[in-house]
PDB file of C-alpha atoms in Angstrom:
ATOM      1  CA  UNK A 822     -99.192  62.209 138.178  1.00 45.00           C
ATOM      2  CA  UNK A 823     -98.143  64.985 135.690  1.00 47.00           C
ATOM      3  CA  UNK A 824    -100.197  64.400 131.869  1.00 46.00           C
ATOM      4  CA  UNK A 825     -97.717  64.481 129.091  1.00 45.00           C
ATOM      5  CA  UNK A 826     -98.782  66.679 126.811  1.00 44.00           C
ATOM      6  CA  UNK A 827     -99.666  65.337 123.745  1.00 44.00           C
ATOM      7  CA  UNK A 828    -100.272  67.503 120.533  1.00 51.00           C
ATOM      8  CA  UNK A 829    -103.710  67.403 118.888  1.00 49.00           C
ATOM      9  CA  UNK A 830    -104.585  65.189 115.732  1.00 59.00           C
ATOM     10  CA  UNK A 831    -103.486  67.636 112.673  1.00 63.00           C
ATOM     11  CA  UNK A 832    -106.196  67.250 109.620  1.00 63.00           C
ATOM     12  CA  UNK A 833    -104.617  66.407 106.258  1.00 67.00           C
ATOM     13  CA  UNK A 834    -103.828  69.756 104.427  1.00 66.00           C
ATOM     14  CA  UNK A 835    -104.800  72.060 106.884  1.00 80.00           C
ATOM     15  CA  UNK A 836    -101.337  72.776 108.219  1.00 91.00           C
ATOM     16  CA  UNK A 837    -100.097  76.490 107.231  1.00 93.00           C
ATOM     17  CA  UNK A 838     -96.517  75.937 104.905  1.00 93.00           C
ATOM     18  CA  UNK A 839     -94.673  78.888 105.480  1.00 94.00           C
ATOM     19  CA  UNK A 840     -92.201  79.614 102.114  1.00 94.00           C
ATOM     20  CA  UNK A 841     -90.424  82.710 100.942  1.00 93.00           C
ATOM     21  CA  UNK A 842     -90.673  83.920  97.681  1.00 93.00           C
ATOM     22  CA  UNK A 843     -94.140  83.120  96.581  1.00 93.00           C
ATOM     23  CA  UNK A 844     -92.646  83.703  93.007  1.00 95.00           C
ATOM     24  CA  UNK A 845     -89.573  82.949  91.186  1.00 95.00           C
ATOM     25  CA  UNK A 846     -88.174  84.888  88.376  1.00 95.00           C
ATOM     26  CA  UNK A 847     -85.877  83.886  86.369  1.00 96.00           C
ATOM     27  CA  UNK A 848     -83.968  85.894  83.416  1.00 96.00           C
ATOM     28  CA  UNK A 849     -82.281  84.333  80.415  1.00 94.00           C
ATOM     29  CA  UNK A 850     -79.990  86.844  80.350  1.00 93.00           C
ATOM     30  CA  UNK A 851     -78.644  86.856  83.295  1.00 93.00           C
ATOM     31  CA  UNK A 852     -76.814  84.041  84.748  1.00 92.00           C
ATOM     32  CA  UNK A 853     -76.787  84.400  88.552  1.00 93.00           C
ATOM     33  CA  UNK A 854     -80.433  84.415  88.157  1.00 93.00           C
ATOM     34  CA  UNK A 855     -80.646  80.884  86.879  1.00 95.00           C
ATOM     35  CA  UNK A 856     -80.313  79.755  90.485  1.00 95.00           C
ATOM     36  CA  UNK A 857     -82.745  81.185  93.040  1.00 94.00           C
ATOM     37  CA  UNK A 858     -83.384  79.344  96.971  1.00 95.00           C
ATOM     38  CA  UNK A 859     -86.735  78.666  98.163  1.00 94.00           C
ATOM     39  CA  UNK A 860     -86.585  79.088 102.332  1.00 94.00           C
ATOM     40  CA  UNK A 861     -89.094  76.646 104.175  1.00 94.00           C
ATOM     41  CA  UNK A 862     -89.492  77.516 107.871  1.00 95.00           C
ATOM     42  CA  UNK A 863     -90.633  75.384 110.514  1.00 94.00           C
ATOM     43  CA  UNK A 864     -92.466  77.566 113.362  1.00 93.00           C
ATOM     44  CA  UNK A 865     -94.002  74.493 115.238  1.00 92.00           C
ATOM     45  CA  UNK A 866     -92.794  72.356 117.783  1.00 91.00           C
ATOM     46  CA  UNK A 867     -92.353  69.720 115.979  1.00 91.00           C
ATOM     47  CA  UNK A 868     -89.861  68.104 113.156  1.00 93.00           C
ATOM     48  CA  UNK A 869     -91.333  68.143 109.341  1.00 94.00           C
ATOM     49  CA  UNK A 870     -90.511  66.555 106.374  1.00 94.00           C
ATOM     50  CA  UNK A 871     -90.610  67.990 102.909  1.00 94.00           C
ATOM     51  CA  UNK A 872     -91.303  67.291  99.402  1.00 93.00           C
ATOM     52  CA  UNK A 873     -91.028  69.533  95.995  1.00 94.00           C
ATOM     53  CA  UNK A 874     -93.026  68.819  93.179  1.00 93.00           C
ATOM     54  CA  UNK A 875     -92.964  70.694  89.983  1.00 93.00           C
ATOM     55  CA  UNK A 876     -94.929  70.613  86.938  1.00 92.00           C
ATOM     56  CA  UNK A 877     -92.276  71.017  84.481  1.00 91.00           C
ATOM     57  CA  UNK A 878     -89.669  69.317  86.167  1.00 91.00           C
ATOM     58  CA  UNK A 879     -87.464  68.476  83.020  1.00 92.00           C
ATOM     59  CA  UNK A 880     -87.127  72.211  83.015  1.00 94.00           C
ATOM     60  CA  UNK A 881     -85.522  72.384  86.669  1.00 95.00           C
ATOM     61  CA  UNK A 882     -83.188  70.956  88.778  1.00 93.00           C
ATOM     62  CA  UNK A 883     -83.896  71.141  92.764  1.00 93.00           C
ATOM     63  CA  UNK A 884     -81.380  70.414  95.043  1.00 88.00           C
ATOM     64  CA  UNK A 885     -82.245  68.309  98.044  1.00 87.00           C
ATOM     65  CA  UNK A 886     -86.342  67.934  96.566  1.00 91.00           C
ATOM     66  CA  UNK A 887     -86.885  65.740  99.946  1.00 92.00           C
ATOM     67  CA  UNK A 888     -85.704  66.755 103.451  1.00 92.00           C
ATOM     68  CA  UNK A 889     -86.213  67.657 106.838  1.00 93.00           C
ATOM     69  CA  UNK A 890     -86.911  70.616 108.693  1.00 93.00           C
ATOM     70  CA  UNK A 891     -85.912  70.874 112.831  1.00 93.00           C
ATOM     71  CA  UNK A 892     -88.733  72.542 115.012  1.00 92.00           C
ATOM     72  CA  UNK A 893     -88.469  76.517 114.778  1.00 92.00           C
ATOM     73  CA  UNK A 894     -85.834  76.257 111.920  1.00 94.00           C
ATOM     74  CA  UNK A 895     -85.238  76.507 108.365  1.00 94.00           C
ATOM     75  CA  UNK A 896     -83.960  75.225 105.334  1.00 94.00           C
ATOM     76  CA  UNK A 897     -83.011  76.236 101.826  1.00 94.00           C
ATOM     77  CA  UNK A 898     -83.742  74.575  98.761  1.00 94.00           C
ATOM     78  CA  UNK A 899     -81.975  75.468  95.966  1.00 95.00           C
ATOM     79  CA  UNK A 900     -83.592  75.603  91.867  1.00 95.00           C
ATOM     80  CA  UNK A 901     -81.647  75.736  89.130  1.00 95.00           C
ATOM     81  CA  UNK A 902     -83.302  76.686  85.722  1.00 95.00           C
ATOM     82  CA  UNK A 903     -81.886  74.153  83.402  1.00 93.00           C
ATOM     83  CA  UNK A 904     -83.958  74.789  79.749  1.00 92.00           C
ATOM     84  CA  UNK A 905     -83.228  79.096  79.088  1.00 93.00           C
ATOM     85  CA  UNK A 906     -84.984  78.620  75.583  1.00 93.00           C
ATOM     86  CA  UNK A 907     -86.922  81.650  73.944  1.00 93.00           C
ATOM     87  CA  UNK A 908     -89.956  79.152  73.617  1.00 94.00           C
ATOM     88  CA  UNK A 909     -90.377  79.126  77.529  1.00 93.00           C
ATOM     89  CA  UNK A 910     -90.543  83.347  77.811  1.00 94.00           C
ATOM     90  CA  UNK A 911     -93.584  83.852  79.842  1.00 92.00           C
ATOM     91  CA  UNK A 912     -94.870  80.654  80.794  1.00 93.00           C
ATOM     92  CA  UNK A 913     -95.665  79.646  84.366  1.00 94.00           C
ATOM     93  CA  UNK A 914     -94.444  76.585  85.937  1.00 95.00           C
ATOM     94  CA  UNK A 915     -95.434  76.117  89.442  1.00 95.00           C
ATOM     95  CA  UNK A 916     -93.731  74.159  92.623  1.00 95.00           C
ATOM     96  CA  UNK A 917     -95.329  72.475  95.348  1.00 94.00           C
ATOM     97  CA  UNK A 918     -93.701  72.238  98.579  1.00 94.00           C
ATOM     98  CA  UNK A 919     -95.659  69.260 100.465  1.00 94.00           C
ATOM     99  CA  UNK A 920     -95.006  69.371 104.507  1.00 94.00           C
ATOM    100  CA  UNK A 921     -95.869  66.232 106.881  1.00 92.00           C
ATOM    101  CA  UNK A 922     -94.547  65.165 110.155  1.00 89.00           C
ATOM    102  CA  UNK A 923     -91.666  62.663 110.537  1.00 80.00           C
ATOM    103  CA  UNK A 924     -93.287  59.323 111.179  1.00 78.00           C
ATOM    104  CA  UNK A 925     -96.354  60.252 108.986  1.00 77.00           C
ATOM    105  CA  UNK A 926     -97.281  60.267 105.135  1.00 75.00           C
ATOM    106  CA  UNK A 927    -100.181  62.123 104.831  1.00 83.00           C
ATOM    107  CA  UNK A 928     -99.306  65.505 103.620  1.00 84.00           C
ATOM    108  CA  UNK A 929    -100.108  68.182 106.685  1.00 90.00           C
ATOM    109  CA  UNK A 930    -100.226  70.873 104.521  1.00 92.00           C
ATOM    110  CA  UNK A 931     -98.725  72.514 101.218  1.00 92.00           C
ATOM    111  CA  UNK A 932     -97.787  75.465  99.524  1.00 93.00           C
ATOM    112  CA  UNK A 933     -97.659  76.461  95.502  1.00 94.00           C
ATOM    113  CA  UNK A 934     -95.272  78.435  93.939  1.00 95.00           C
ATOM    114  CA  UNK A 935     -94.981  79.824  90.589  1.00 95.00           C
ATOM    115  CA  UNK A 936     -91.829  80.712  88.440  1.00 95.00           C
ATOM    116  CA  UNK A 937     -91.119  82.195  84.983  1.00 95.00           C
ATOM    117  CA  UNK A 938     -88.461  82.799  82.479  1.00 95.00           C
ATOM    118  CA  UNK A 939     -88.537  86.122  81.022  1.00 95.00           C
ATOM    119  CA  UNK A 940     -85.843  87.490  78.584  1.00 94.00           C
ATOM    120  CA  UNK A 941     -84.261  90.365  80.300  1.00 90.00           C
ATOM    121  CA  UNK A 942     -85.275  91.992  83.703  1.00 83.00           C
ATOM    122  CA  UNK A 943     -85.198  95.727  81.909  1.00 81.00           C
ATOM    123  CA  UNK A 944     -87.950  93.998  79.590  1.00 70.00           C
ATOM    124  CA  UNK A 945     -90.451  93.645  82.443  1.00 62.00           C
ATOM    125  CA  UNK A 946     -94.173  92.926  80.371  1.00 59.00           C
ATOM    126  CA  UNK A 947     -96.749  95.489  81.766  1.00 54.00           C
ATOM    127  CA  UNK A 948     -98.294  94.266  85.193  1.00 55.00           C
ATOM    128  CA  UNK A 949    -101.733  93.080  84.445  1.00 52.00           C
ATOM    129  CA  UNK A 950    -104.551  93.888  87.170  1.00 49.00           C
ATOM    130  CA  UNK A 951    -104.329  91.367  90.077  1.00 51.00           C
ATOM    131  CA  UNK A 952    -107.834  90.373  89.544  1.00 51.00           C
ATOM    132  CA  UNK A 953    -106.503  89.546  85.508  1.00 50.00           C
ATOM    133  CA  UNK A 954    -104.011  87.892  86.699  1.00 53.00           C
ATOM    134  CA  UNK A 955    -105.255  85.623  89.361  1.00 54.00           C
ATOM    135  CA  UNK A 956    -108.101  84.049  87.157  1.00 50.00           C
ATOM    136  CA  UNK A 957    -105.528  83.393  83.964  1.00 52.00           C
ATOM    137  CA  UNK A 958    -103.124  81.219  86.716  1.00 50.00           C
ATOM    138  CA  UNK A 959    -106.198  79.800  88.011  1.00 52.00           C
ATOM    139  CA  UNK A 960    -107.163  78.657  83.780  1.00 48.00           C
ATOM    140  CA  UNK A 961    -102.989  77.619  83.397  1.00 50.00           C
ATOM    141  CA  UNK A 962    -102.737  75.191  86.404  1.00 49.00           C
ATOM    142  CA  UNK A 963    -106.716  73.896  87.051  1.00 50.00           C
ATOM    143  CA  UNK A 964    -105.668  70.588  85.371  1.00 53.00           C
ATOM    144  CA  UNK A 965    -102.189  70.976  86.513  1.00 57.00           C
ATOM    145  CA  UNK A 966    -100.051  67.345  87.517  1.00 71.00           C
ATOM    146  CA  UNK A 967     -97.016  67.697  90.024  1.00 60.00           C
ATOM    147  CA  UNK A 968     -94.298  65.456  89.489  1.00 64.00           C
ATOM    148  CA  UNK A 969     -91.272  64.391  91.752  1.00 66.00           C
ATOM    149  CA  UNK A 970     -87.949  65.994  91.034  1.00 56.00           C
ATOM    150  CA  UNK A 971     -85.906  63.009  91.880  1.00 51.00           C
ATOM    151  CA  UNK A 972     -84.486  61.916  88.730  1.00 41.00           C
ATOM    152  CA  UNK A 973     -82.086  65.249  88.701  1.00 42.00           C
ATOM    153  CA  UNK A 974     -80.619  65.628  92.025  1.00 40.00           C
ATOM    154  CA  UNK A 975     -77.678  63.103  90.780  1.00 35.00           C
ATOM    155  CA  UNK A 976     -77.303  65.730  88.189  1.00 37.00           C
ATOM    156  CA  UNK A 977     -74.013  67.758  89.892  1.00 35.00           C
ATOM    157  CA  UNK A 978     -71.874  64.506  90.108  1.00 38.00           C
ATOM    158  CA  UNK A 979     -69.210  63.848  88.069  1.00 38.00           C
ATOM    159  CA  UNK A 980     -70.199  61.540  85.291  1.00 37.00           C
ATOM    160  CA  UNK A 981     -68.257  57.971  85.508  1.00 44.00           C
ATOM    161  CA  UNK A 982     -65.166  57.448  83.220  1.00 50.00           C
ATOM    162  CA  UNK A 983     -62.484  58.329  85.527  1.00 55.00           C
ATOM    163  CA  UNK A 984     -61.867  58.928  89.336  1.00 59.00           C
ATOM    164  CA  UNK A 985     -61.860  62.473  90.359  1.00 62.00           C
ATOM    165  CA  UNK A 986     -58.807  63.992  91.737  1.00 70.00           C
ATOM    166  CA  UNK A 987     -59.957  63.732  95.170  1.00 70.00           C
ATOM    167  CA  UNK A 988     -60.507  60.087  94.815  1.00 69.00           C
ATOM    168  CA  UNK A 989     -56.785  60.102  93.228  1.00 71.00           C
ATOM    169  CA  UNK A 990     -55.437  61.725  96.114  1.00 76.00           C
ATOM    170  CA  UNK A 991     -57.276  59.713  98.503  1.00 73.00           C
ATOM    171  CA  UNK A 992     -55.553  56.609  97.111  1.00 72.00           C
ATOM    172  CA  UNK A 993     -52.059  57.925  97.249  1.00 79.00           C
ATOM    173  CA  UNK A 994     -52.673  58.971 101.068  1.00 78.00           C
ATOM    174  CA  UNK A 995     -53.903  55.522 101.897  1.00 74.00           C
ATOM    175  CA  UNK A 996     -50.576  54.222 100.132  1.00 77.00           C
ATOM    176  CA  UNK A 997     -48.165  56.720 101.896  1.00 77.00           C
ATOM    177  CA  UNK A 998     -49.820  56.034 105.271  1.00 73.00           C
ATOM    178  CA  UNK A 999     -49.057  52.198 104.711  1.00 71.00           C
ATOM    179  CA  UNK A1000     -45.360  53.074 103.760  1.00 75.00           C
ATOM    180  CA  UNK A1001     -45.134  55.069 106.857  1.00 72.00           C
ATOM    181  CA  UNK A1002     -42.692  53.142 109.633  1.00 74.00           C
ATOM    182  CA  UNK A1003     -45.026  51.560 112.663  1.00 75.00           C
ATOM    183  CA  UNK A1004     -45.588  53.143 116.131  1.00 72.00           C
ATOM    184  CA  UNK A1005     -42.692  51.643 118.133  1.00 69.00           C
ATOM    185  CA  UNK A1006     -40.296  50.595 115.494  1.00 70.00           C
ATOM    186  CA  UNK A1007     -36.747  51.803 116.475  1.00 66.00           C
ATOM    187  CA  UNK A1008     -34.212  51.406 113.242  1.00 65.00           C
ATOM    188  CA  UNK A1009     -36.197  54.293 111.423  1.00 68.00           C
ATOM    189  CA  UNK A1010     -34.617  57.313 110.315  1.00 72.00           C
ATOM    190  CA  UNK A1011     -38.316  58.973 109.986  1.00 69.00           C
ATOM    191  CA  UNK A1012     -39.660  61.448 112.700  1.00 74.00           C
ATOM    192  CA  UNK A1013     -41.840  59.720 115.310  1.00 70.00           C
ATOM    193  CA  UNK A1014     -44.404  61.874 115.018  1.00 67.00           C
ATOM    194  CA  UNK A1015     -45.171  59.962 111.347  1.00 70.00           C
ATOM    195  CA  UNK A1016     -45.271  56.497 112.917  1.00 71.00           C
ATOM    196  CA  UNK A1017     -48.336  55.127 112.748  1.00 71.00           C
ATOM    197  CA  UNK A1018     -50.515  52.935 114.782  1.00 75.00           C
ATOM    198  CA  UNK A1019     -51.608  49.099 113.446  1.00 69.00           C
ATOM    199  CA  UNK A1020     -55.220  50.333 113.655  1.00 73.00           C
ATOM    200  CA  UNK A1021     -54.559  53.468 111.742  1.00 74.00           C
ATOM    201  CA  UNK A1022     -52.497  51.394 108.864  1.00 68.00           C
ATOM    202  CA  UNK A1023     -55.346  48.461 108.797  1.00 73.00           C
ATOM    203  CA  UNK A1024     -57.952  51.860 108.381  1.00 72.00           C
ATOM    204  CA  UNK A1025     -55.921  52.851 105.538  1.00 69.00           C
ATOM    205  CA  UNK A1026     -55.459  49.345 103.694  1.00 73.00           C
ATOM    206  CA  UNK A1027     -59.125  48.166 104.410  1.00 68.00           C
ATOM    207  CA  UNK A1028     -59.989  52.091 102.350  1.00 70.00           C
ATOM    208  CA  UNK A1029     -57.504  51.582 100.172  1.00 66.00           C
ATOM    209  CA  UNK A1030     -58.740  48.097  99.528  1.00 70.00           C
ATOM    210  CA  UNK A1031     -62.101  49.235  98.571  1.00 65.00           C
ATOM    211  CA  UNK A1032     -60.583  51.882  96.337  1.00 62.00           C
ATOM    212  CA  UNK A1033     -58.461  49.729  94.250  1.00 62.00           C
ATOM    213  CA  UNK A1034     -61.704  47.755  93.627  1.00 63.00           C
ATOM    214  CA  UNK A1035     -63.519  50.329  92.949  1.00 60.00           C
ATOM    215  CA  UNK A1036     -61.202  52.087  90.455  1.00 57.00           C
ATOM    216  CA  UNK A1037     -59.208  48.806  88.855  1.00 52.00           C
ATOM    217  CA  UNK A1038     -60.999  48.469  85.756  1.00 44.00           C
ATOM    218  CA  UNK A1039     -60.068  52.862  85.359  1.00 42.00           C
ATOM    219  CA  UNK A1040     -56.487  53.144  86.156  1.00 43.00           C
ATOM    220  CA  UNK A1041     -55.080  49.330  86.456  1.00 41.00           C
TER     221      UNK A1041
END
């Protein structure tokens, strides 16, 4: 009889997190910048789930914060700087992106990231020496907490007060379809090709049903 081959144990935090850019860079001055994409790949043979923290998360928005990642694929997770204030020039926030398999919780492994606002990219400060550099990040995020991100992916929808013109149009399609003749009716001077069948109408009033309860306290 053939063994199935079953993947070894993986130690908690031990799992390499491959991420690209180590480092994001944002400039107030420039407004495509505001929005950079972290890429997490997935070289195993095996699915992975993912989590971003941040330290200064009132200062971001991230896009999709939890996910998944296929086996030898990759996703990309979009930030948004949300806070371009002169009082943030300089400092360094950091990301962690938290990887662990699907039907696990223990984090497999995790990588940091750092990002800054800076005022203009033809004001680049003077490069310090690595060696500078490394121990003052090292001082900035020894105490450092990670929080969840969840409380702004909601951000991008449209804020309640009124149905969106989608929603609108929605409603009038589930009306005309309703209005349209039914497959197999003969005194109808409309093309057959527009009748509809009973299952498509009862589709249509059962969405339009929710809709108008939805919506009735907006528009009726």
């Amino acid at each position: 009889m053939q063994q199935q081959h079953r993947q070894p144990e993986l130690v908690e935090g031990s799992l390499p997190v491959f991420v690209f850019p180590t480092e994001l860079v944002f400039y107030a001055d420039e407004q495509t910048s505001h929005k950079q994409v972290l890429t997490l790949y997935n070289p195993y043979e095996f699915a992975l789930k993912f989590k971003v923290l941040c330290t200064a998360p009132n200062k971001y928005t991230v896009v999709d914060s939890t996910g998944a990642v296929k086996p030898q694929c990759c996703v990309d997770i979009v930030i948004r700087h949300r806070d371009v204030r002169a009082c943030h020039y300089g400092v360094y926030d950091k990301f962690r992106l938290q990887v662990s398999e699907q039907s696990q919780r223990k984090a497999l492994g995790r990588k940091e990231v750092t990002a800054t606002l800076r005022p203009s990219a033809s004001q680049e400060p003077p490069s310090p020496r690595p060696h500078d550099e490394e121990h003052r990040l090292k001082e900035q995020f020894t105490d450092s907490e990670f929080f969840e991100q969840t409380a702004f992916q909601t951000e991008s929808r449209p804020v309640a007060g009124g149905p969106s013109l989608l929603t609108v149009l929605l409603g009038l399609v589930c009306m005309a379809a309703l209005m349209l003749p039914t497959l197999g009716e003969q005194e109808s001077t409309v093309p057959v090709y527009l009748h509809l069948s009973v299952n498509k109408k009862l589709v249509a009033a059962y969405v339009l049903g929710k809709w108008k309860r939805k919506h009735s306290k907006i528009i009726f």
